[in-house]
PDB file of N, CA and C in Angstrom:
ATOM      1  N   MET Z 637      -5.974   1.178 -14.283  1.00 57.00           N
ATOM      2  CA  MET Z 637      -5.716   1.722 -12.965  1.00 57.00           C
ATOM      3  C   MET Z 637      -4.253   1.533 -12.570  1.00 57.00           C
ATOM      4  N   ALA Z 638      -3.646   0.425 -12.938  1.00 59.00           N
ATOM      5  CA  ALA Z 638      -2.260   0.164 -12.555  1.00 59.00           C
ATOM      6  C   ALA Z 638      -1.327   1.256 -13.069  1.00 59.00           C
ATOM      7  N   SER Z 639      -1.629   1.808 -14.244  1.00 78.00           N
ATOM      8  CA  SER Z 639      -0.778   2.862 -14.785  1.00 78.00           C
ATOM      9  C   SER Z 639      -0.885   4.150 -13.977  1.00 78.00           C
ATOM     10  N   GLN Z 640      -1.975   4.317 -13.230  1.00 90.00           N
ATOM     11  CA  GLN Z 640      -2.144   5.506 -12.392  1.00 90.00           C
ATOM     12  C   GLN Z 640      -1.553   5.318 -10.998  1.00 90.00           C
ATOM     13  N   THR Z 641      -1.236   4.085 -10.643  1.00 95.00           N
ATOM     14  CA  THR Z 641      -0.752   3.801  -9.290  1.00 95.00           C
ATOM     15  C   THR Z 641       0.480   2.886  -9.305  1.00 95.00           C
ATOM     16  N   PRO Z 642       1.528   3.267 -10.050  1.00 96.00           N
ATOM     17  CA  PRO Z 642       2.687   2.367 -10.145  1.00 96.00           C
ATOM     18  C   PRO Z 642       3.423   2.182  -8.818  1.00 96.00           C
ATOM     19  N   ASN Z 643       3.529   3.233  -8.033  1.00 97.00           N
ATOM     20  CA  ASN Z 643       4.267   3.142  -6.775  1.00 97.00           C
ATOM     21  C   ASN Z 643       3.487   2.362  -5.726  1.00 97.00           C
ATOM     22  N   LEU Z 644       2.191   2.604  -5.655  1.00 98.00           N
ATOM     23  CA  LEU Z 644       1.341   1.848  -4.736  1.00 98.00           C
ATOM     24  C   LEU Z 644       1.352   0.371  -5.125  1.00 98.00           C
ATOM     25  N   GLY Z 645       1.317   0.101  -6.410  1.00 96.00           N
ATOM     26  CA  GLY Z 645       1.376  -1.281  -6.884  1.00 96.00           C
ATOM     27  C   GLY Z 645       2.669  -1.969  -6.483  1.00 96.00           C
ATOM     28  N   THR Z 646       3.788  -1.268  -6.610  1.00 95.00           N
ATOM     29  CA  THR Z 646       5.079  -1.829  -6.202  1.00 95.00           C
ATOM     30  C   THR Z 646       5.101  -2.102  -4.704  1.00 95.00           C
ATOM     31  N   LEU Z 647       4.622  -1.158  -3.926  1.00 97.00           N
ATOM     32  CA  LEU Z 647       4.562  -1.357  -2.473  1.00 97.00           C
ATOM     33  C   LEU Z 647       3.788  -2.625  -2.144  1.00 97.00           C
ATOM     34  N   VAL Z 648       2.615  -2.760  -2.716  1.00 97.00           N
ATOM     35  CA  VAL Z 648       1.730  -3.881  -2.402  1.00 97.00           C
ATOM     36  C   VAL Z 648       2.302  -5.209  -2.902  1.00 97.00           C
ATOM     37  N   ARG Z 649       2.772  -5.233  -4.138  1.00 96.00           N
ATOM     38  CA  ARG Z 649       3.213  -6.502  -4.735  1.00 96.00           C
ATOM     39  C   ARG Z 649       4.599  -6.938  -4.276  1.00 96.00           C
ATOM     40  N   VAL Z 650       5.501  -5.996  -4.052  1.00 95.00           N
ATOM     41  CA  VAL Z 650       6.873  -6.349  -3.680  1.00 95.00           C
ATOM     42  C   VAL Z 650       7.038  -6.409  -2.162  1.00 95.00           C
ATOM     43  N   PHE Z 651       6.719  -5.327  -1.484  1.00 97.00           N
ATOM     44  CA  PHE Z 651       6.961  -5.269  -0.042  1.00 97.00           C
ATOM     45  C   PHE Z 651       5.997  -6.143   0.755  1.00 97.00           C
ATOM     46  N   PHE Z 652       4.793  -6.363   0.238  1.00 97.00           N
ATOM     47  CA  PHE Z 652       3.828  -7.228   0.917  1.00 97.00           C
ATOM     48  C   PHE Z 652       3.621  -8.546   0.175  1.00 97.00           C
ATOM     49  N   GLY Z 653       4.485  -8.847  -0.782  1.00 94.00           N
ATOM     50  CA  GLY Z 653       4.390 -10.090  -1.545  1.00 94.00           C
ATOM     51  C   GLY Z 653       4.955 -11.270  -0.773  1.00 94.00           C
ATOM     52  N   GLN Z 654       5.346 -12.306  -1.489  1.00 92.00           N
ATOM     53  CA  GLN Z 654       5.752 -13.554  -0.843  1.00 92.00           C
ATOM     54  C   GLN Z 654       6.992 -13.414   0.031  1.00 92.00           C
ATOM     55  N   ASP Z 655       7.838 -12.429  -0.220  1.00 93.00           N
ATOM     56  CA  ASP Z 655       9.038 -12.229   0.593  1.00 93.00           C
ATOM     57  C   ASP Z 655       8.882 -11.089   1.593  1.00 93.00           C
ATOM     58  N   CYS Z 656       7.655 -10.809   1.988  1.00 94.00           N
ATOM     59  CA  CYS Z 656       7.392  -9.667   2.866  1.00 94.00           C
ATOM     60  C   CYS Z 656       8.149  -9.747   4.186  1.00 94.00           C
ATOM     61  N   ASP Z 657       8.467 -10.965   4.647  1.00 94.00           N
ATOM     62  CA  ASP Z 657       9.177 -11.108   5.916  1.00 94.00           C
ATOM     63  C   ASP Z 657      10.583 -10.510   5.862  1.00 94.00           C
ATOM     64  N   LEU Z 658      11.109 -10.275   4.669  1.00 95.00           N
ATOM     65  CA  LEU Z 658      12.400  -9.604   4.538  1.00 95.00           C
ATOM     66  C   LEU Z 658      12.320  -8.140   4.960  1.00 95.00           C
ATOM     67  N   PHE Z 659      11.104  -7.588   4.943  1.00 96.00           N
ATOM     68  CA  PHE Z 659      10.919  -6.168   5.204  1.00 96.00           C
ATOM     69  C   PHE Z 659      10.339  -5.873   6.580  1.00 96.00           C
ATOM     70  N   GLY Z 660       9.877  -6.886   7.281  1.00 96.00           N
ATOM     71  CA  GLY Z 660       9.326  -6.669   8.615  1.00 96.00           C
ATOM     72  C   GLY Z 660       8.325  -7.738   9.000  1.00 96.00           C
ATOM     73  N   GLU Z 661       7.904  -7.663  10.259  1.00 96.00           N
ATOM     74  CA  GLU Z 661       6.973  -8.650  10.821  1.00 96.00           C
ATOM     75  C   GLU Z 661       5.532  -8.156  10.839  1.00 96.00           C
ATOM     76  N   SER Z 662       5.343  -6.849  10.754  1.00 96.00           N
ATOM     77  CA  SER Z 662       4.000  -6.265  10.844  1.00 96.00           C
ATOM     78  C   SER Z 662       3.791  -5.300   9.684  1.00 96.00           C
ATOM     79  N   VAL Z 663       2.547  -4.913   9.487  1.00 97.00           N
ATOM     80  CA  VAL Z 663       2.236  -3.939   8.435  1.00 97.00           C
ATOM     81  C   VAL Z 663       3.037  -2.660   8.661  1.00 97.00           C
ATOM     82  N   GLU Z 664       3.058  -2.181   9.895  1.00 96.00           N
ATOM     83  CA  GLU Z 664       3.780  -0.939  10.178  1.00 96.00           C
ATOM     84  C   GLU Z 664       5.280  -1.086   9.907  1.00 96.00           C
ATOM     85  N   GLU Z 665       5.887  -2.191  10.319  1.00 97.00           N
ATOM     86  CA  GLU Z 665       7.320  -2.400  10.066  1.00 97.00           C
ATOM     87  C   GLU Z 665       7.621  -2.441   8.572  1.00 97.00           C
ATOM     88  N   ILE Z 666       6.773  -3.113   7.815  1.00 98.00           N
ATOM     89  CA  ILE Z 666       6.988  -3.205   6.367  1.00 98.00           C
ATOM     90  C   ILE Z 666       6.838  -1.832   5.720  1.00 98.00           C
ATOM     91  N   LEU Z 667       5.845  -1.070   6.155  1.00 98.00           N
ATOM     92  CA  LEU Z 667       5.675   0.284   5.618  1.00 98.00           C
ATOM     93  C   LEU Z 667       6.860   1.169   5.983  1.00 98.00           C
ATOM     94  N   GLU Z 668       7.375   1.036   7.194  1.00 96.00           N
ATOM     95  CA  GLU Z 668       8.548   1.814   7.596  1.00 96.00           C
ATOM     96  C   GLU Z 668       9.770   1.413   6.773  1.00 96.00           C
ATOM     97  N   SER Z 669       9.903   0.128   6.480  1.00 97.00           N
ATOM     98  CA  SER Z 669      10.997  -0.344   5.637  1.00 97.00           C
ATOM     99  C   SER Z 669      10.890   0.261   4.237  1.00 97.00           C
ATOM    100  N   TYR Z 670       9.678   0.277   3.689  1.00 97.00           N
ATOM    101  CA  TYR Z 670       9.452   0.895   2.381  1.00 97.00           C
ATOM    102  C   TYR Z 670       9.829   2.371   2.429  1.00 97.00           C
ATOM    103  N   ARG Z 671       9.362   3.069   3.458  1.00 96.00           N
ATOM    104  CA  ARG Z 671       9.643   4.498   3.600  1.00 96.00           C
ATOM    105  C   ARG Z 671      11.144   4.748   3.689  1.00 96.00           C
ATOM    106  N   ASP Z 672      11.867   3.876   4.391  1.00 95.00           N
ATOM    107  CA  ASP Z 672      13.305   4.062   4.567  1.00 95.00           C
ATOM    108  C   ASP Z 672      14.108   3.629   3.341  1.00 95.00           C
ATOM    109  N   THR Z 673      13.542   2.767   2.509  1.00 95.00           N
ATOM    110  CA  THR Z 673      14.224   2.259   1.319  1.00 95.00           C
ATOM    111  C   THR Z 673      14.065   3.193   0.123  1.00 95.00           C
ATOM    112  N   GLU Z 674      12.867   3.707  -0.059  1.00 96.00           N
ATOM    113  CA  GLU Z 674      12.567   4.538  -1.227  1.00 96.00           C
ATOM    114  C   GLU Z 674      12.938   5.999  -0.976  1.00 96.00           C
ATOM    115  N   ASN Z 675      13.092   6.755  -2.062  1.00 96.00           N
ATOM    116  CA  ASN Z 675      13.395   8.177  -1.901  1.00 96.00           C
ATOM    117  C   ASN Z 675      12.126   8.950  -1.534  1.00 96.00           C
ATOM    118  N   VAL Z 676      12.317  10.154  -1.048  1.00 96.00           N
ATOM    119  CA  VAL Z 676      11.217  10.977  -0.541  1.00 96.00           C
ATOM    120  C   VAL Z 676      10.137  11.195  -1.598  1.00 96.00           C
ATOM    121  N   MET Z 677      10.544  11.442  -2.835  1.00 97.00           N
ATOM    122  CA  MET Z 677       9.575  11.689  -3.911  1.00 97.00           C
ATOM    123  C   MET Z 677       8.708  10.458  -4.171  1.00 97.00           C
ATOM    124  N   THR Z 678       9.316   9.290  -4.190  1.00 97.00           N
ATOM    125  CA  THR Z 678       8.564   8.053  -4.426  1.00 97.00           C
ATOM    126  C   THR Z 678       7.581   7.794  -3.296  1.00 97.00           C
ATOM    127  N   VAL Z 679       8.029   8.005  -2.070  1.00 98.00           N
ATOM    128  CA  VAL Z 679       7.147   7.811  -0.914  1.00 98.00           C
ATOM    129  C   VAL Z 679       5.955   8.760  -1.004  1.00 98.00           C
ATOM    130  N   GLN Z 680       6.201  10.019  -1.358  1.00 98.00           N
ATOM    131  CA  GLN Z 680       5.099  10.977  -1.477  1.00 98.00           C
ATOM    132  C   GLN Z 680       4.148  10.592  -2.605  1.00 98.00           C
ATOM    133  N   LYS Z 681       4.700  10.120  -3.711  1.00 98.00           N
ATOM    134  CA  LYS Z 681       3.846   9.662  -4.816  1.00 98.00           C
ATOM    135  C   LYS Z 681       2.980   8.484  -4.369  1.00 98.00           C
ATOM    136  N   THR Z 682       3.538   7.604  -3.564  1.00 98.00           N
ATOM    137  CA  THR Z 682       2.780   6.453  -3.064  1.00 98.00           C
ATOM    138  C   THR Z 682       1.636   6.917  -2.173  1.00 98.00           C
ATOM    139  N   VAL Z 683       1.899   7.882  -1.305  1.00 98.00           N
ATOM    140  CA  VAL Z 683       0.848   8.462  -0.458  1.00 98.00           C
ATOM    141  C   VAL Z 683      -0.240   9.075  -1.336  1.00 98.00           C
ATOM    142  N   ASN Z 684       0.170   9.854  -2.330  1.00 98.00           N
ATOM    143  CA  ASN Z 684      -0.797  10.488  -3.236  1.00 98.00           C
ATOM    144  C   ASN Z 684      -1.634   9.445  -3.976  1.00 98.00           C
ATOM    145  N   GLU Z 685      -0.991   8.373  -4.416  1.00 98.00           N
ATOM    146  CA  GLU Z 685      -1.710   7.315  -5.132  1.00 98.00           C
ATOM    147  C   GLU Z 685      -2.709   6.611  -4.215  1.00 98.00           C
ATOM    148  N   ALA Z 686      -2.336   6.373  -2.959  1.00 98.00           N
ATOM    149  CA  ALA Z 686      -3.257   5.739  -2.002  1.00 98.00           C
ATOM    150  C   ALA Z 686      -4.458   6.645  -1.747  1.00 98.00           C
ATOM    151  N   GLN Z 687      -4.209   7.949  -1.620  1.00 98.00           N
ATOM    152  CA  GLN Z 687      -5.308   8.904  -1.427  1.00 98.00           C
ATOM    153  C   GLN Z 687      -6.223   8.921  -2.647  1.00 98.00           C
ATOM    154  N   MET Z 688      -5.632   8.917  -3.835  1.00 97.00           N
ATOM    155  CA  MET Z 688      -6.410   8.910  -5.066  1.00 97.00           C
ATOM    156  C   MET Z 688      -7.242   7.627  -5.165  1.00 97.00           C
ATOM    157  N   PHE Z 689      -6.633   6.506  -4.823  1.00 97.00           N
ATOM    158  CA  PHE Z 689      -7.306   5.207  -4.881  1.00 97.00           C
ATOM    159  C   PHE Z 689      -8.541   5.213  -3.985  1.00 97.00           C
ATOM    160  N   LEU Z 690      -8.391   5.717  -2.771  1.00 98.00           N
ATOM    161  CA  LEU Z 690      -9.534   5.810  -1.855  1.00 98.00           C
ATOM    162  C   LEU Z 690     -10.611   6.728  -2.417  1.00 98.00           C
ATOM    163  N   GLY Z 691     -10.198   7.830  -3.042  1.00 97.00           N
ATOM    164  CA  GLY Z 691     -11.152   8.773  -3.617  1.00 97.00           C
ATOM    165  C   GLY Z 691     -11.912   8.211  -4.807  1.00 97.00           C
ATOM    166  N   LEU Z 692     -11.233   7.383  -5.590  1.00 96.00           N
ATOM    167  CA  LEU Z 692     -11.866   6.795  -6.774  1.00 96.00           C
ATOM    168  C   LEU Z 692     -12.898   5.735  -6.419  1.00 96.00           C
ATOM    169  N   TYR Z 693     -12.726   5.108  -5.269  1.00 96.00           N
ATOM    170  CA  TYR Z 693     -13.591   3.984  -4.885  1.00 96.00           C
ATOM    171  C   TYR Z 693     -14.184   4.196  -3.491  1.00 96.00           C
ATOM    172  N   PRO Z 694     -15.159   5.097  -3.376  1.00 95.00           N
ATOM    173  CA  PRO Z 694     -15.767   5.340  -2.060  1.00 95.00           C
ATOM    174  C   PRO Z 694     -16.579   4.149  -1.556  1.00 95.00           C
ATOM    175  N   ASP Z 695     -17.014   3.293  -2.474  1.00 97.00           N
ATOM    176  CA  ASP Z 695     -17.760   2.089  -2.104  1.00 97.00           C
ATOM    177  C   ASP Z 695     -16.765   0.975  -1.764  1.00 97.00           C
ATOM    178  N   ASP Z 696     -16.925   0.351  -0.593  1.00 97.00           N
ATOM    179  CA  ASP Z 696     -15.970  -0.662  -0.146  1.00 97.00           C
ATOM    180  C   ASP Z 696     -15.884  -1.867  -1.077  1.00 97.00           C
ATOM    181  N   THR Z 697     -16.996  -2.270  -1.664  1.00 97.00           N
ATOM    182  CA  THR Z 697     -16.979  -3.418  -2.575  1.00 97.00           C
ATOM    183  C   THR Z 697     -16.152  -3.105  -3.817  1.00 97.00           C
ATOM    184  N   GLN Z 698     -16.351  -1.923  -4.389  1.00 97.00           N
ATOM    185  CA  GLN Z 698     -15.558  -1.511  -5.555  1.00 97.00           C
ATOM    186  C   GLN Z 698     -14.080  -1.382  -5.180  1.00 97.00           C
ATOM    187  N   LEU Z 699     -13.826  -0.840  -3.998  1.00 98.00           N
ATOM    188  CA  LEU Z 699     -12.453  -0.683  -3.519  1.00 98.00           C
ATOM    189  C   LEU Z 699     -11.771  -2.044  -3.410  1.00 98.00           C
ATOM    190  N   GLU Z 700     -12.468  -3.024  -2.860  1.00 96.00           N
ATOM    191  CA  GLU Z 700     -11.919  -4.382  -2.721  1.00 96.00           C
ATOM    192  C   GLU Z 700     -11.541  -4.960  -4.085  1.00 96.00           C
ATOM    193  N   PHE Z 701     -12.451  -4.864  -5.051  1.00 96.00           N
ATOM    194  CA  PHE Z 701     -12.180  -5.409  -6.389  1.00 96.00           C
ATOM    195  C   PHE Z 701     -11.007  -4.695  -7.057  1.00 96.00           C
ATOM    196  N   ALA Z 702     -10.956  -3.381  -6.946  1.00 96.00           N
ATOM    197  CA  ALA Z 702      -9.861  -2.622  -7.547  1.00 96.00           C
ATOM    198  C   ALA Z 702      -8.529  -2.988  -6.895  1.00 96.00           C
ATOM    199  N   PHE Z 703      -8.543  -3.179  -5.585  1.00 97.00           N
ATOM    200  CA  PHE Z 703      -7.312  -3.523  -4.872  1.00 97.00           C
ATOM    201  C   PHE Z 703      -6.836  -4.927  -5.243  1.00 97.00           C
ATOM    202  N   ILE Z 704      -7.764  -5.848  -5.401  1.00 95.00           N
ATOM    203  CA  ILE Z 704      -7.406  -7.208  -5.832  1.00 95.00           C
ATOM    204  C   ILE Z 704      -6.676  -7.150  -7.173  1.00 95.00           C
ATOM    205  N   ASN Z 705      -7.164  -6.324  -8.085  1.00 95.00           N
ATOM    206  CA  ASN Z 705      -6.503  -6.153  -9.386  1.00 95.00           C
ATOM    207  C   ASN Z 705      -5.129  -5.524  -9.226  1.00 95.00           C
ATOM    208  N   LEU Z 706      -5.025  -4.523  -8.368  1.00 95.00           N
ATOM    209  CA  LEU Z 706      -3.753  -3.850  -8.127  1.00 95.00           C
ATOM    210  C   LEU Z 706      -2.725  -4.829  -7.554  1.00 95.00           C
ATOM    211  N   ALA Z 707      -3.144  -5.636  -6.604  1.00 96.00           N
ATOM    212  CA  ALA Z 707      -2.233  -6.555  -5.912  1.00 96.00           C
ATOM    213  C   ALA Z 707      -1.836  -7.760  -6.758  1.00 96.00           C
ATOM    214  N   GLU Z 708      -2.585  -8.037  -7.805  1.00 94.00           N
ATOM    215  CA  GLU Z 708      -2.291  -9.161  -8.709  1.00 94.00           C
ATOM    216  C   GLU Z 708      -2.095 -10.474  -7.946  1.00 94.00           C
ATOM    217  N   GLY Z 709      -2.867 -10.675  -6.890  1.00 92.00           N
ATOM    218  CA  GLY Z 709      -2.803 -11.917  -6.130  1.00 92.00           C
ATOM    219  C   GLY Z 709      -1.642 -12.032  -5.164  1.00 92.00           C
ATOM    220  N   GLU Z 710      -0.843 -10.978  -5.048  1.00 93.00           N
ATOM    221  CA  GLU Z 710       0.339 -11.023  -4.188  1.00 93.00           C
ATOM    222  C   GLU Z 710       0.055 -10.677  -2.726  1.00 93.00           C
ATOM    223  N   PHE Z 711      -1.066 -10.016  -2.451  1.00 95.00           N
ATOM    224  CA  PHE Z 711      -1.306  -9.525  -1.090  1.00 95.00           C
ATOM    225  C   PHE Z 711      -2.787  -9.300  -0.862  1.00 95.00           C
ATOM    226  N   SER Z 712      -3.228  -9.661   0.327  1.00 95.00           N
ATOM    227  CA  SER Z 712      -4.594  -9.381   0.763  1.00 95.00           C
ATOM    228  C   SER Z 712      -4.540  -8.773   2.157  1.00 95.00           C
ATOM    229  N   PRO Z 713      -5.006  -7.546   2.331  1.00 97.00           N
ATOM    230  CA  PRO Z 713      -4.960  -6.914   3.655  1.00 97.00           C
ATOM    231  C   PRO Z 713      -5.731  -7.694   4.717  1.00 97.00           C
ATOM    232  N   THR Z 714      -6.774  -8.407   4.306  1.00 95.00           N
ATOM    233  CA  THR Z 714      -7.577  -9.134   5.295  1.00 95.00           C
ATOM    234  C   THR Z 714      -6.764 -10.224   5.988  1.00 95.00           C
ATOM    235  N   ALA Z 715      -5.766 -10.772   5.313  1.00 93.00           N
ATOM    236  CA  ALA Z 715      -4.900 -11.777   5.930  1.00 93.00           C
ATOM    237  C   ALA Z 715      -4.082 -11.184   7.076  1.00 93.00           C
ATOM    238  N   TRP Z 716      -3.953  -9.857   7.088  1.00 95.00           N
ATOM    239  CA  TRP Z 716      -3.201  -9.153   8.124  1.00 95.00           C
ATOM    240  C   TRP Z 716      -4.140  -8.451   9.116  1.00 95.00           C
ATOM    241  N   GLY Z 717      -5.440  -8.708   8.979  1.00 96.00           N
ATOM    242  CA  GLY Z 717      -6.404  -8.125   9.907  1.00 96.00           C
ATOM    243  C   GLY Z 717      -6.884  -6.734   9.535  1.00 96.00           C
ATOM    244  N   TYR Z 718      -6.708  -6.347   8.279  1.00 98.00           N
ATOM    245  CA  TYR Z 718      -7.106  -5.022   7.809  1.00 98.00           C
ATOM    246  C   TYR Z 718      -8.161  -5.144   6.718  1.00 98.00           C
ATOM    247  N   SER Z 719      -9.099  -4.208   6.710  1.00 98.00           N
ATOM    248  CA  SER Z 719      -9.923  -4.046   5.515  1.00 98.00           C
ATOM    249  C   SER Z 719      -9.052  -3.321   4.491  1.00 98.00           C
ATOM    250  N   THR Z 720      -9.448  -3.351   3.245  1.00 98.00           N
ATOM    251  CA  THR Z 720      -8.677  -2.635   2.226  1.00 98.00           C
ATOM    252  C   THR Z 720      -8.625  -1.148   2.544  1.00 98.00           C
ATOM    253  N   ARG Z 721      -9.752  -0.582   2.927  1.00 98.00           N
ATOM    254  CA  ARG Z 721      -9.801   0.848   3.253  1.00 98.00           C
ATOM    255  C   ARG Z 721      -8.860   1.171   4.409  1.00 98.00           C
ATOM    256  N   ARG Z 722      -8.925   0.378   5.467  1.00 98.00           N
ATOM    257  CA  ARG Z 722      -8.080   0.630   6.640  1.00 98.00           C
ATOM    258  C   ARG Z 722      -6.603   0.448   6.294  1.00 98.00           C
ATOM    259  N   PHE Z 723      -6.283  -0.521   5.454  1.00 99.00           N
ATOM    260  CA  PHE Z 723      -4.899  -0.720   5.036  1.00 99.00           C
ATOM    261  C   PHE Z 723      -4.380   0.508   4.289  1.00 99.00           C
ATOM    262  N   LEU Z 724      -5.164   1.017   3.341  1.00 98.00           N
ATOM    263  CA  LEU Z 724      -4.729   2.196   2.585  1.00 98.00           C
ATOM    264  C   LEU Z 724      -4.609   3.415   3.490  1.00 98.00           C
ATOM    265  N   GLU Z 725      -5.496   3.539   4.459  1.00 98.00           N
ATOM    266  CA  GLU Z 725      -5.381   4.627   5.438  1.00 98.00           C
ATOM    267  C   GLU Z 725      -4.092   4.478   6.247  1.00 98.00           C
ATOM    268  N   LYS Z 726      -3.725   3.242   6.574  1.00 98.00           N
ATOM    269  CA  LYS Z 726      -2.483   2.968   7.306  1.00 98.00           C
ATOM    270  C   LYS Z 726      -1.273   3.310   6.446  1.00 98.00           C
ATOM    271  N   VAL Z 727      -1.336   2.998   5.162  1.00 98.00           N
ATOM    272  CA  VAL Z 727      -0.262   3.370   4.235  1.00 98.00           C
ATOM    273  C   VAL Z 727      -0.062   4.879   4.273  1.00 98.00           C
ATOM    274  N   ILE Z 728      -1.140   5.622   4.135  1.00 98.00           N
ATOM    275  CA  ILE Z 728      -1.067   7.085   4.124  1.00 98.00           C
ATOM    276  C   ILE Z 728      -0.510   7.598   5.446  1.00 98.00           C
ATOM    277  N   GLN Z 729      -1.043   7.097   6.543  1.00 97.00           N
ATOM    278  CA  GLN Z 729      -0.625   7.545   7.874  1.00 97.00           C
ATOM    279  C   GLN Z 729       0.859   7.260   8.123  1.00 97.00           C
ATOM    280  N   THR Z 730       1.291   6.043   7.872  1.00 97.00           N
ATOM    281  CA  THR Z 730       2.666   5.650   8.182  1.00 97.00           C
ATOM    282  C   THR Z 730       3.670   6.320   7.252  1.00 97.00           C
ATOM    283  N   LEU Z 731       3.381   6.351   5.970  1.00 98.00           N
ATOM    284  CA  LEU Z 731       4.327   6.946   5.025  1.00 98.00           C
ATOM    285  C   LEU Z 731       4.382   8.460   5.146  1.00 98.00           C
ATOM    286  N   SER Z 732       3.350   9.066   5.694  1.00 95.00           N
ATOM    287  CA  SER Z 732       3.332  10.525   5.857  1.00 95.00           C
ATOM    288  C   SER Z 732       4.119  10.982   7.080  1.00 95.00           C
ATOM    289  N   LYS Z 733       4.555  10.048   7.912  1.00 88.00           N
ATOM    290  CA  LYS Z 733       5.266  10.397   9.150  1.00 88.00           C
ATOM    291  C   LYS Z 733       6.636  11.005   8.903  1.00 88.00           C
ATOM    292  N   GLY Z 734       7.155  10.839   7.730  1.00 69.00           N
ATOM    293  CA  GLY Z 734       8.471  11.400   7.445  1.00 69.00           C
ATOM    294  C   GLY Z 734       9.421  10.336   6.960  1.00 69.00           C
ATOM    295  N   HIS Z 735      10.494  10.772   6.391  1.00 58.00           N
ATOM    296  CA  HIS Z 735      11.452   9.874   5.746  1.00 58.00           C
ATOM    297  C   HIS Z 735      12.658   9.665   6.642  1.00 58.00           C
ATOM    298  N   GLY Z 736      13.134   8.409   6.659  1.00 49.00           N
ATOM    299  CA  GLY Z 736      14.399   8.083   7.294  1.00 49.00           C
ATOM    300  C   GLY Z 736      14.325   8.085   8.753  1.00 49.00           C
TER     301      GLY Z 736
END
């Protein structure tokens, strides 16, 4: 799965990893930082990967396990008050708002 979602994996592991405070204080701020840092094509690929990820795992339990593998222990949406599904929906919503 990681090979199908390289950009989403980078977002989750780097921007929401141990140094996430460098990118913002909230999920939305960190996502906006990612959107402003990456080029338009990468941001769109990340949105597409998040949509694909949600489509591949309609069951929340399967989605949780797949996301744990994707995050490689670097990030858990529940620590930020999000379910995995809601976090991915937030990724899609925020990154789709436009670049820069």
